[in-house]
């Protein structure tokens, strides 16, 4: 099987159109606390929304102002310019307020135009505990009821378990891809690894599994990358633009690890299922897994995970990229930087926008950083 | 002619790190009171609340009280019922903001660790912690997951800096029974935290006392707000500034005393048929976003130059939830939950934009402004991102166009006062009075 499709990271409507031709629904989702397993089990294709490839967002800017995160504006732009016309609606969880506003504006404009599309926001607690889990479970029950109404399908534990198994398989396959990156000379660049992970939103989960298997089967035939001077990890704001990594890798760095919500973060943990409480297992998983700093009680662990990953992947330096106007991912350095310093890993902090307008400047800073850390 | 030289001894001492922020605020207000006694003793009441608040903060430990710093909306009445002094972090940047050099010091300090685009309120109190310049150490820290991303980043960092017993609330965006239930349960958890922290049990009698004061405050605040519906509006725009922080002091009798005075003055002005505009009220202004703390004189300026009085702002607008049966524990905690969700800044800023739309609609319906200004605090990115929805609604439903003006409510370095008044003047001349 030709797995090259995994490296076409642009938003593609190919799979979803085929899916919809069967009379089924497709729903976009924003942020990481919408359990895709629920959508899948109800025969809905879940598509994580992104702005990849966008160069300008005039409508997004008008609605959200330029004082907003350009990734979130980009998503709104994609929604308004018809890139996502195949979607029957959007489900979001209350991640950061920028992504929430992309959702609010999309819903507002769609309702104004009487499009009749589906919009739903799930409340996800920002802490984990019994109360929080119960609250989130109730939110998920409401979501299920709404989606059942939308599709006419009924959710059962069996269907949900089958979907969880599929997504767990994806998680396990991505972990195998990441294991390849631990090698001294990995067979996949950071740019390609991100493309491969972004591709998860271009395919049905079944197609994606097959493509990942094909890639892994061929991994031993791929040429190891031997011409890089420093092993890097990338952390920070939502990054769905592999070109960003390309600029830095062209200067001699190689991203062997990441902490991105569009990258490894969402695949790092498998879901454990208690047969007697499937929805509870789902709630546990989504509230406990560490994906981003939206949670109030996971900062210390999030930072520890980064430090541990640096050791595990033998990282020489960390690139901490912060989207302009992204507070959610903006405040980790106070404690993370000294922790990284303690293990001898320097950190480069860079601001960016969704569209890679300042590639030249980034390249200069990346080159200086790589020169400083190369061994 | 002798040149007037402003005495900056206190400011300089803060800049050198020799004077704490709480000492600065106490000494400043003492100076203001001394001058007021001489020149305008009738207006002394306007300063008494500040005097009480800053001295309470600074001298708590001397009086054997525990200090509980808090960020975001939390049930302050409970803190007070445990005989602790609550310190609302927002009061610090708001108090320092008229002096851009002071806020600048702490903001610059914070920007070493958080993005420059973080809200100036958050940056200032984070910077004060980084510079270790509060002057006293908190005994406990309480914060909530609202209002915004800025606070969600800054509070957990401050938790680690303070390194004292900490409690954090998770607030849902839901304003319904599920949301209230969730908050009531968390409030119960908070009571347990306070009991462990203070080593005492919650004294319901003391809580009732705090809730009674709080009811008085919110009732009076509601009445003062109602006065503003009157034409001409009897009260000046600058008095709205207090609304945003009244939560911090609502359960103290001094707050009610102040509002009683404000109400008295407002009623008297109505009887006299007067308002703050020298030539009579020509325009009624609604500020759609944050208060411009760094330059609250902008409201005086609009009154003087354009006879335009600010009747309400979407930041400090209060919903006036009152406790009913003070012996009903669940009922009281549910009211606390509602008050928290309807708190200034939280009500419109956090959660879905429909809250902001609803709030603005209420302001336009009840206060009948004919001038709409989105004086957008740049830190408040999420309100900027709802601005078009809100201003479109105002235009469509009330026929009022809105001015968008980006400002920093705290960091006066962002735009000079002249730049702000210049933009306002242009709007009044070319749109409002065209
Ligand atoms: S990049 Fe940051 S601000 Fe933008 S949507 Fe993601 S978390 Fe939110
Ligand atoms: S003013 Fe806006 S940005 Fe600042 S703390 Fe309040 S809600 Fe957050």
mmCIF file of N, CA, C and O in Angstrom, chain A residues 62-65 67-68 94-98 101 104-105 108 112 120-123 125-127 129-132 135 138-139 142 296 299-300 303 322 324-328 330-331 333-335 339, chain B residues 112-115 117-118 130 143-145 147-150 152-153 156-157 160-161 168-170 172-174 178 182 185-186 189 349 351-353 378 381-382 384-386 388-389 392 396 406 414:
data_model
loop_
_atom_site.group_PDB
_atom_site.id
_atom_site.type_symbol
_atom_site.label_atom_id
_atom_site.label_comp_id
_atom_site.label_asym_id
_atom_site.label_seq_id
_atom_site.Cartn_x
_atom_site.Cartn_y
_atom_site.Cartn_z
ATOM 1 N N UNK A 62 -11.746 39.750 10.455
ATOM 2 C CA UNK A 62 -12.885 40.660 10.631
ATOM 3 C C UNK A 62 -13.723 40.225 11.831
ATOM 4 O O UNK A 62 -14.121 41.044 12.649
ATOM 5 N N UNK A 63 -13.966 38.944 11.933
ATOM 6 C CA UNK A 63 -14.840 38.469 13.013
ATOM 7 C C UNK A 63 -14.131 38.382 14.349
ATOM 8 O O UNK A 63 -14.737 38.635 15.397
ATOM 9 N N UNK A 64 -12.874 38.006 14.332
ATOM 10 C CA UNK A 64 -12.190 37.775 15.619
ATOM 11 C C UNK A 64 -11.187 38.863 15.969
ATOM 12 O O UNK A 64 -10.610 38.831 17.056
ATOM 13 N N UNK A 65 -10.972 39.808 15.057
ATOM 14 C CA UNK A 65 -10.001 40.896 15.209
ATOM 15 C C UNK A 65 -8.583 40.331 15.125
ATOM 16 O O UNK A 65 -8.355 39.146 15.372
ATOM 17 N N UNK A 67 -6.389 40.879 17.178
ATOM 18 C CA UNK A 67 -5.879 40.640 18.530
ATOM 19 C C UNK A 67 -6.182 39.199 18.968
ATOM 20 O O UNK A 67 -6.387 38.942 20.153
ATOM 21 N N UNK A 68 -6.305 38.319 18.010
ATOM 22 C CA UNK A 68 -6.621 36.933 18.345
ATOM 23 C C UNK A 68 -5.572 36.010 17.754
ATOM 24 O O UNK A 68 -4.891 36.361 16.787
ATOM 25 N N UNK A 94 -14.449 23.260 25.777
ATOM 26 C CA UNK A 94 -13.943 24.592 26.126
ATOM 27 C C UNK A 94 -12.447 24.530 26.400
ATOM 28 O O UNK A 94 -12.012 24.435 27.537
ATOM 29 N N UNK A 95 -11.700 24.582 25.325
ATOM 30 C CA UNK A 95 -10.233 24.568 25.437
ATOM 31 C C UNK A 95 -9.765 25.943 25.832
ATOM 32 O O UNK A 95 -10.111 26.453 26.896
ATOM 33 N N UNK A 96 -9.018 26.601 24.949
ATOM 34 C CA UNK A 96 -8.667 27.984 25.253
ATOM 35 C C UNK A 96 -9.789 28.867 24.718
ATOM 36 O O UNK A 96 -10.614 28.428 23.912
ATOM 37 N N UNK A 97 -9.786 30.120 25.136
ATOM 38 C CA UNK A 97 -10.875 31.003 24.713
ATOM 39 C C UNK A 97 -10.784 31.404 23.246
ATOM 40 O O UNK A 97 -11.770 31.812 22.647
ATOM 41 N N UNK A 98 -9.598 31.280 22.674
ATOM 42 C CA UNK A 98 -9.460 31.613 21.254
ATOM 43 C C UNK A 98 -10.160 30.566 20.392
ATOM 44 O O UNK A 98 -10.897 30.900 19.467
ATOM 45 N N UNK A 101 -13.807 30.950 20.683
ATOM 46 C CA UNK A 101 -14.373 32.053 19.888
ATOM 47 C C UNK A 101 -14.459 31.686 18.405
ATOM 48 O O UNK A 101 -15.349 32.159 17.701
ATOM 49 N N UNK A 104 -17.656 29.949 18.447
ATOM 50 C CA UNK A 104 -18.789 30.875 18.647
ATOM 51 C C UNK A 104 -19.125 31.638 17.366
ATOM 52 O O UNK A 104 -20.290 31.787 17.000
ATOM 53 N N UNK A 105 -18.072 32.139 16.714
ATOM 54 C CA UNK A 105 -18.312 32.921 15.499
ATOM 55 C C UNK A 105 -18.858 32.047 14.379
ATOM 56 O O UNK A 105 -19.765 32.451 13.654
ATOM 57 N N UNK A 108 -22.451 31.429 15.172
ATOM 58 C CA UNK A 108 -23.227 32.656 15.013
ATOM 59 C C UNK A 108 -23.507 32.943 13.530
ATOM 60 O O UNK A 108 -24.641 33.209 13.132
ATOM 61 N N UNK A 112 -27.028 32.637 11.542
ATOM 62 C CA UNK A 112 -27.528 33.846 10.891
ATOM 63 C C UNK A 112 -27.901 33.544 9.438
ATOM 64 O O UNK A 112 -28.887 34.062 8.915
ATOM 65 N N UNK A 120 -22.261 22.151 18.874
ATOM 66 C CA UNK A 120 -22.416 21.754 20.267
ATOM 67 C C UNK A 120 -21.103 21.940 21.027
ATOM 68 O O UNK A 120 -20.038 21.619 20.516
ATOM 69 N N UNK A 121 -21.231 22.488 22.217
ATOM 70 C CA UNK A 121 -20.036 22.682 23.046
ATOM 71 C C UNK A 121 -20.115 21.803 24.296
ATOM 72 O O UNK A 121 -21.103 21.840 25.019
ATOM 73 N N UNK A 122 -19.079 21.035 24.508
ATOM 74 C CA UNK A 122 -19.002 20.153 25.676
ATOM 75 C C UNK A 122 -18.187 20.855 26.763
ATOM 76 O O UNK A 122 -17.101 21.358 26.485
ATOM 77 N N UNK A 123 -18.717 20.880 27.968
ATOM 78 C CA UNK A 123 -17.957 21.475 29.077
ATOM 79 C C UNK A 123 -16.990 20.442 29.637
ATOM 80 O O UNK A 123 -17.403 19.383 30.082
ATOM 81 N N UNK A 125 -14.121 19.876 32.473
ATOM 82 C CA UNK A 125 -13.467 20.463 33.648
ATOM 83 C C UNK A 125 -11.981 20.692 33.418
ATOM 84 O O UNK A 125 -11.371 20.027 32.567
ATOM 85 N N UNK A 126 -11.435 21.578 34.197
ATOM 86 C CA UNK A 126 -10.006 21.878 34.077
ATOM 87 C C UNK A 126 -9.203 21.252 35.218
ATOM 88 O O UNK A 126 -8.067 21.633 35.472
ATOM 89 N N UNK A 127 -9.848 20.347 35.922
ATOM 90 C CA UNK A 127 -9.148 19.620 36.982
ATOM 91 C C UNK A 127 -9.690 18.194 36.958
ATOM 92 O O UNK A 127 -10.743 17.943 36.378
ATOM 93 N N UNK A 129 -10.962 14.931 39.288
ATOM 94 C CA UNK A 129 -11.402 14.445 40.595
ATOM 95 C C UNK A 129 -12.778 13.821 40.399
ATOM 96 O O UNK A 129 -13.309 13.811 39.280
ATOM 97 N N UNK A 130 -13.360 13.301 41.480
ATOM 98 C CA UNK A 130 -14.662 12.636 41.355
ATOM 99 C C UNK A 130 -15.745 13.578 40.831
ATOM 100 O O UNK A 130 -16.527 13.233 39.943
ATOM 101 N N UNK A 131 -15.786 14.767 41.423
ATOM 102 C CA UNK A 131 -16.796 15.748 41.008
ATOM 103 C C UNK A 131 -16.661 16.090 39.540
ATOM 104 O O UNK A 131 -17.630 16.166 38.790
ATOM 105 N N UNK A 132 -15.409 16.289 39.165
ATOM 106 C CA UNK A 132 -15.124 16.727 37.794
ATOM 107 C C UNK A 132 -15.487 15.630 36.799
ATOM 108 O O UNK A 132 -16.065 15.889 35.745
ATOM 109 N N UNK A 135 -19.205 15.421 36.396
ATOM 110 C CA UNK A 135 -19.680 16.543 35.576
ATOM 111 C C UNK A 135 -19.430 16.271 34.085
ATOM 112 O O UNK A 135 -20.319 16.427 33.239
ATOM 113 N N UNK A 138 -21.665 13.647 32.579
ATOM 114 C CA UNK A 138 -22.998 14.181 32.257
ATOM 115 C C UNK A 138 -22.969 15.001 30.966
ATOM 116 O O UNK A 138 -23.901 14.959 30.163
ATOM 117 N N UNK A 139 -21.880 15.731 30.794
ATOM 118 C CA UNK A 139 -21.737 16.497 29.553
ATOM 119 C C UNK A 139 -21.682 15.549 28.355
ATOM 120 O O UNK A 139 -22.281 15.813 27.318
ATOM 121 N N UNK A 142 -25.055 14.192 27.436
ATOM 122 C CA UNK A 142 -25.823 15.167 26.638
ATOM 123 C C UNK A 142 -25.365 15.174 25.185
ATOM 124 O O UNK A 142 -26.173 15.252 24.259
ATOM 125 N N UNK A 296 -5.867 22.987 34.871
ATOM 126 C CA UNK A 296 -5.233 23.817 35.900
ATOM 127 C C UNK A 296 -4.321 22.989 36.801
ATOM 128 O O UNK A 296 -3.521 23.527 37.539
ATOM 129 N N UNK A 299 0.077 21.193 35.235
ATOM 130 C CA UNK A 299 1.254 21.915 34.729
ATOM 131 C C UNK A 299 2.560 21.251 35.137
ATOM 132 O O UNK A 299 3.480 21.082 34.336
ATOM 133 N N UNK A 300 2.644 20.861 36.407
ATOM 134 C CA UNK A 300 3.903 20.313 36.898
ATOM 135 C C UNK A 300 4.215 19.021 36.132
ATOM 136 O O UNK A 300 5.342 18.824 35.660
ATOM 137 N N UNK A 303 5.247 19.602 32.521
ATOM 138 C CA UNK A 303 6.651 20.012 32.408
ATOM 139 C C UNK A 303 7.594 18.827 32.684
ATOM 140 O O UNK A 303 8.615 18.675 32.014
ATOM 141 N N UNK A 322 5.681 29.810 20.516
ATOM 142 C CA UNK A 322 4.456 30.373 21.092
ATOM 143 C C UNK A 322 3.738 31.164 20.015
ATOM 144 O O UNK A 322 4.309 32.081 19.431
ATOM 145 N N UNK A 324 1.461 33.951 18.639
ATOM 146 C CA UNK A 324 1.071 35.287 19.124
ATOM 147 C C UNK A 324 -0.352 35.211 19.662
ATOM 148 O O UNK A 324 -1.211 34.623 19.016
ATOM 149 N N UNK A 325 -0.595 35.784 20.791
ATOM 150 C CA UNK A 325 -1.914 35.817 21.445
ATOM 151 C C UNK A 325 -2.324 34.460 22.022
ATOM 152 O O UNK A 325 -3.477 34.260 22.335
ATOM 153 N N UNK A 326 -1.379 33.536 22.121
ATOM 154 C CA UNK A 326 -1.697 32.256 22.752
ATOM 155 C C UNK A 326 -1.158 32.284 24.175
ATOM 156 O O UNK A 326 0.031 32.087 24.390
ATOM 157 N N UNK A 327 -2.059 32.545 25.113
ATOM 158 C CA UNK A 327 -1.621 32.535 26.506
ATOM 159 C C UNK A 327 -1.563 31.115 27.032
ATOM 160 O O UNK A 327 -0.748 30.765 27.862
ATOM 161 N N UNK A 328 -2.510 30.317 26.537
ATOM 162 C CA UNK A 328 -2.654 28.953 27.009
ATOM 163 C C UNK A 328 -1.292 28.259 27.042
ATOM 164 O O UNK A 328 -0.928 27.619 28.015
ATOM 165 N N UNK A 330 1.605 29.872 26.727
ATOM 166 C CA UNK A 330 2.657 30.902 26.784
ATOM 167 C C UNK A 330 3.467 30.966 28.055
ATOM 168 O O UNK A 330 4.496 31.635 28.105
ATOM 169 N N UNK A 331 3.011 30.297 29.123
ATOM 170 C CA UNK A 331 3.620 30.595 30.421
ATOM 171 C C UNK A 331 4.372 29.454 31.072
ATOM 172 O O UNK A 331 4.468 29.387 32.289
ATOM 173 N N UNK A 333 7.616 28.708 30.759
ATOM 174 C CA UNK A 333 9.076 28.786 30.877
ATOM 175 C C UNK A 333 9.588 29.048 32.290
ATOM 176 O O UNK A 333 10.693 28.650 32.628
ATOM 177 N N UNK A 334 8.775 29.669 33.130
ATOM 178 C CA UNK A 334 9.258 30.070 34.460
ATOM 179 C C UNK A 334 9.878 28.887 35.208
ATOM 180 O O UNK A 334 10.929 29.009 35.819
ATOM 181 N N UNK A 335 9.194 27.750 35.152
ATOM 182 C CA UNK A 335 9.730 26.581 35.853
ATOM 183 C C UNK A 335 10.365 25.564 34.920
ATOM 184 O O UNK A 335 11.246 24.813 35.314
ATOM 185 N N UNK A 339 14.306 23.640 34.889
ATOM 186 C CA UNK A 339 14.299 22.170 34.946
ATOM 187 C C UNK A 339 15.091 21.582 33.777
ATOM 188 O O UNK A 339 15.797 20.582 33.923
ATOM 189 N N UNK B 112 9.179 38.485 31.212
ATOM 190 C CA UNK B 112 10.312 37.575 31.051
ATOM 191 C C UNK B 112 9.806 36.131 30.956
ATOM 192 O O UNK B 112 10.488 35.253 30.471
ATOM 193 N N UNK B 113 8.596 35.905 31.477
ATOM 194 C CA UNK B 113 8.101 34.524 31.556
ATOM 195 C C UNK B 113 6.771 34.273 30.866
ATOM 196 O O UNK B 113 6.428 33.127 30.598
ATOM 197 N N UNK B 114 5.995 35.312 30.657
ATOM 198 C CA UNK B 114 4.713 35.093 29.972
ATOM 199 C C UNK B 114 4.652 35.999 28.750
ATOM 200 O O UNK B 114 5.360 37.008 28.695
ATOM 201 N N UNK B 115 3.828 35.658 27.765
ATOM 202 C CA UNK B 115 3.789 36.471 26.549
ATOM 203 C C UNK B 115 3.391 37.922 26.840
ATOM 204 O O UNK B 115 2.610 38.182 27.760
ATOM 205 N N UNK B 117 1.445 39.564 25.302
ATOM 206 C CA UNK B 117 0.015 39.746 25.040
ATOM 207 C C UNK B 117 -0.862 39.328 26.226
ATOM 208 O O UNK B 117 -2.071 39.470 26.184
ATOM 209 N N UNK B 118 -0.256 38.810 27.271
ATOM 210 C CA UNK B 118 -1.019 38.445 28.473
ATOM 211 C C UNK B 118 -1.643 39.717 29.071
ATOM 212 O O UNK B 118 -1.076 40.798 28.974
ATOM 213 N N UNK B 130 6.976 38.137 41.412
ATOM 214 C CA UNK B 130 8.345 37.829 40.991
ATOM 215 C C UNK B 130 9.349 38.770 41.655
ATOM 216 O O UNK B 130 10.463 38.367 42.012
ATOM 217 N N UNK B 143 -7.707 30.465 43.833
ATOM 218 C CA UNK B 143 -7.960 31.025 42.500
ATOM 219 C C UNK B 143 -8.962 30.172 41.741
ATOM 220 O O UNK B 143 -9.312 29.072 42.162
ATOM 221 N N UNK B 144 -9.402 30.731 40.634
ATOM 222 C CA UNK B 144 -10.407 30.006 39.864
ATOM 223 C C UNK B 144 -9.981 29.909 38.402
ATOM 224 O O UNK B 144 -9.114 30.659 37.943
ATOM 225 N N UNK B 145 -10.636 29.008 37.705
ATOM 226 C CA UNK B 145 -10.280 28.748 36.309
ATOM 227 C C UNK B 145 -10.861 29.801 35.358
ATOM 228 O O UNK B 145 -10.743 29.661 34.151
ATOM 229 N N UNK B 147 -11.326 34.267 34.876
ATOM 230 C CA UNK B 147 -12.079 34.498 33.670
ATOM 231 C C UNK B 147 -11.462 34.030 32.356
ATOM 232 O O UNK B 147 -12.200 33.799 31.410
ATOM 233 N N UNK B 148 -10.140 33.889 32.260
ATOM 234 C CA UNK B 148 -9.610 33.835 30.892
ATOM 235 C C UNK B 148 -8.310 33.050 30.830
ATOM 236 O O UNK B 148 -7.772 32.612 31.847
ATOM 237 N N UNK B 149 -7.786 32.910 29.619
ATOM 238 C CA UNK B 149 -6.542 32.181 29.430
ATOM 239 C C UNK B 149 -5.368 32.846 30.154
ATOM 240 O O UNK B 149 -4.484 32.164 30.664
ATOM 241 N N UNK B 150 -5.364 34.181 30.184
ATOM 242 C CA UNK B 150 -4.271 34.878 30.875
ATOM 243 C C UNK B 150 -4.218 34.430 32.324
ATOM 244 O O UNK B 150 -3.169 34.080 32.859
ATOM 245 N N UNK B 152 -5.506 31.803 33.665
ATOM 246 C CA UNK B 152 -5.260 30.360 33.812
ATOM 247 C C UNK B 152 -3.778 30.020 33.722
ATOM 248 O O UNK B 152 -3.348 28.961 34.161
ATOM 249 N N UNK B 153 -3.037 30.901 33.104
ATOM 250 C CA UNK B 153 -1.607 30.663 32.999
ATOM 251 C C UNK B 153 -0.886 31.267 34.198
ATOM 252 O O UNK B 153 0.022 30.670 34.774
ATOM 253 N N UNK B 156 -1.574 29.450 38.167
ATOM 254 C CA UNK B 156 -0.772 28.285 38.556
ATOM 255 C C UNK B 156 0.715 28.612 38.762
ATOM 256 O O UNK B 156 1.369 28.024 39.611
ATOM 257 N N UNK B 157 1.225 29.571 37.981
ATOM 258 C CA UNK B 157 2.612 29.992 38.220
ATOM 259 C C UNK B 157 2.744 30.662 39.581
ATOM 260 O O UNK B 157 3.705 30.438 40.318
ATOM 261 N N UNK B 160 2.935 28.362 42.495
ATOM 262 C CA UNK B 160 4.260 27.796 42.759
ATOM 263 C C UNK B 160 5.189 28.826 43.393
ATOM 264 O O UNK B 160 6.037 28.489 44.202
ATOM 265 N N UNK B 161 5.015 30.088 43.007
ATOM 266 C CA UNK B 161 5.858 31.126 43.616
ATOM 267 C C UNK B 161 5.500 31.292 45.097
ATOM 268 O O UNK B 161 6.358 31.315 45.969
ATOM 269 N N UNK B 168 -7.946 25.615 44.242
ATOM 270 C CA UNK B 168 -8.398 26.190 42.970
ATOM 271 C C UNK B 168 -9.793 25.677 42.613
ATOM 272 O O UNK B 168 -10.105 24.504 42.787
ATOM 273 N N UNK B 169 -10.596 26.613 42.154
ATOM 274 C CA UNK B 169 -11.955 26.314 41.710
ATOM 275 C C UNK B 169 -11.957 26.060 40.212
ATOM 276 O O UNK B 169 -11.250 26.734 39.475
ATOM 277 N N UNK B 170 -12.801 25.121 39.815
ATOM 278 C CA UNK B 170 -13.000 24.944 38.382
ATOM 279 C C UNK B 170 -14.405 25.444 38.059
ATOM 280 O O UNK B 170 -15.382 24.906 38.582
ATOM 281 N N UNK B 172 -17.473 26.060 35.501
ATOM 282 C CA UNK B 172 -17.987 25.639 34.195
ATOM 283 C C UNK B 172 -18.571 26.831 33.442
ATOM 284 O O UNK B 172 -18.904 27.854 34.056
ATOM 285 N N UNK B 173 -18.696 26.699 32.138
ATOM 286 C CA UNK B 173 -19.328 27.810 31.407
ATOM 287 C C UNK B 173 -20.847 27.752 31.521
ATOM 288 O O UNK B 173 -21.546 28.700 31.201
ATOM 289 N N UNK B 174 -21.359 26.631 31.985
ATOM 290 C CA UNK B 174 -22.808 26.459 32.091
ATOM 291 C C UNK B 174 -23.404 27.349 33.163
ATOM 292 O O UNK B 174 -22.931 27.381 34.284
ATOM 293 N N UNK B 178 -26.978 22.303 36.492
ATOM 294 C CA UNK B 178 -25.809 21.425 36.533
ATOM 295 C C UNK B 178 -24.554 22.231 36.909
ATOM 296 O O UNK B 178 -23.741 21.807 37.726
ATOM 297 N N UNK B 182 -22.412 21.897 40.434
ATOM 298 C CA UNK B 182 -20.966 21.648 40.361
ATOM 299 C C UNK B 182 -20.227 22.653 41.250
ATOM 300 O O UNK B 182 -19.326 22.304 42.010
ATOM 301 N N UNK B 185 -20.828 22.059 45.031
ATOM 302 C CA UNK B 185 -19.972 20.978 45.525
ATOM 303 C C UNK B 185 -18.534 21.452 45.727
ATOM 304 O O UNK B 185 -17.868 21.071 46.682
ATOM 305 N N UNK B 186 -18.084 22.274 44.818
ATOM 306 C CA UNK B 186 -16.721 22.792 44.974
ATOM 307 C C UNK B 186 -16.626 23.733 46.163
ATOM 308 O O UNK B 186 -15.601 23.797 46.841
ATOM 309 N N UNK B 189 -16.142 21.777 49.136
ATOM 310 C CA UNK B 189 -14.721 21.388 49.213
ATOM 311 C C UNK B 189 -13.875 22.535 49.753
ATOM 312 O O UNK B 189 -12.942 22.333 50.510
ATOM 313 N N UNK B 349 -17.013 37.898 29.762
ATOM 314 C CA UNK B 349 -15.759 37.512 29.127
ATOM 315 C C UNK B 349 -15.562 36.013 29.029
ATOM 316 O O UNK B 349 -15.167 35.494 27.997
ATOM 317 N N UNK B 351 -16.591 31.956 29.006
ATOM 318 C CA UNK B 351 -17.728 31.204 28.460
ATOM 319 C C UNK B 351 -18.130 31.660 27.081
ATOM 320 O O UNK B 351 -17.465 32.498 26.467
ATOM 321 N N UNK B 352 -19.221 31.109 26.576
ATOM 322 C CA UNK B 352 -19.626 31.423 25.192
ATOM 323 C C UNK B 352 -19.960 32.903 24.990
ATOM 324 O O UNK B 352 -20.405 33.567 25.922
ATOM 325 N N UNK B 353 -19.776 33.362 23.769
ATOM 326 C CA UNK B 353 -20.012 34.779 23.464
ATOM 327 C C UNK B 353 -21.453 35.184 23.707
ATOM 328 O O UNK B 353 -21.750 36.373 23.851
ATOM 329 N N UNK B 378 -6.423 45.318 25.287
ATOM 330 C CA UNK B 378 -5.773 44.385 24.367
ATOM 331 C C UNK B 378 -5.503 43.009 24.993
ATOM 332 O O UNK B 378 -5.372 42.020 24.297
ATOM 333 N N UNK B 381 -8.312 39.326 24.694
ATOM 334 C CA UNK B 381 -8.418 38.879 23.301
ATOM 335 C C UNK B 381 -9.738 38.194 23.001
ATOM 336 O O UNK B 381 -10.269 38.285 21.916
ATOM 337 N N UNK B 382 -10.239 37.520 24.000
ATOM 338 C CA UNK B 382 -11.487 36.764 23.791
ATOM 339 C C UNK B 382 -12.686 37.698 23.680
ATOM 340 O O UNK B 382 -13.678 37.326 23.071
ATOM 341 N N UNK B 384 -12.325 40.745 22.319
ATOM 342 C CA UNK B 384 -12.101 41.253 20.952
ATOM 343 C C UNK B 384 -12.672 40.248 19.929
ATOM 344 O O UNK B 384 -13.222 40.642 18.906
ATOM 345 N N UNK B 385 -12.507 38.983 20.243
ATOM 346 C CA UNK B 385 -12.945 37.973 19.275
ATOM 347 C C UNK B 385 -14.463 37.811 19.247
ATOM 348 O O UNK B 385 -14.984 37.076 18.415
ATOM 349 N N UNK B 386 -15.168 38.474 20.156
ATOM 350 C CA UNK B 386 -16.646 38.480 20.067
ATOM 351 C C UNK B 386 -17.162 39.849 19.659
ATOM 352 O O UNK B 386 -18.378 40.055 19.565
ATOM 353 N N UNK B 388 -17.312 41.718 17.023
ATOM 354 C CA UNK B 388 -18.152 41.960 15.838
ATOM 355 C C UNK B 388 -19.575 41.459 16.067
ATOM 356 O O UNK B 388 -20.543 42.122 15.685
ATOM 357 N N UNK B 389 -19.682 40.302 16.701
ATOM 358 C CA UNK B 389 -21.032 39.784 16.982
ATOM 359 C C UNK B 389 -21.813 40.796 17.826
ATOM 360 O O UNK B 389 -22.979 41.070 17.570
ATOM 361 N N UNK B 392 -22.409 44.236 15.903
ATOM 362 C CA UNK B 392 -23.428 44.031 14.865
ATOM 363 C C UNK B 392 -24.818 44.046 15.493
ATOM 364 O O UNK B 392 -25.763 44.643 14.959
ATOM 365 N N UNK B 396 -27.764 46.561 14.598
ATOM 366 C CA UNK B 396 -29.022 46.061 14.022
ATOM 367 C C UNK B 396 -30.219 46.336 14.922
ATOM 368 O O UNK B 396 -31.286 46.739 14.469
ATOM 369 N N UNK B 406 -8.471 50.285 20.537
ATOM 370 C CA UNK B 406 -7.640 49.384 21.334
ATOM 371 C C UNK B 406 -6.853 50.172 22.371
ATOM 372 O O UNK B 406 -6.231 51.197 22.059
ATOM 373 N N UNK B 414 0.931 51.822 26.566
ATOM 374 C CA UNK B 414 0.451 51.344 25.266
ATOM 375 C C UNK B 414 -0.055 52.496 24.396
ATOM 376 O O UNK B 414 0.225 52.560 23.201
#
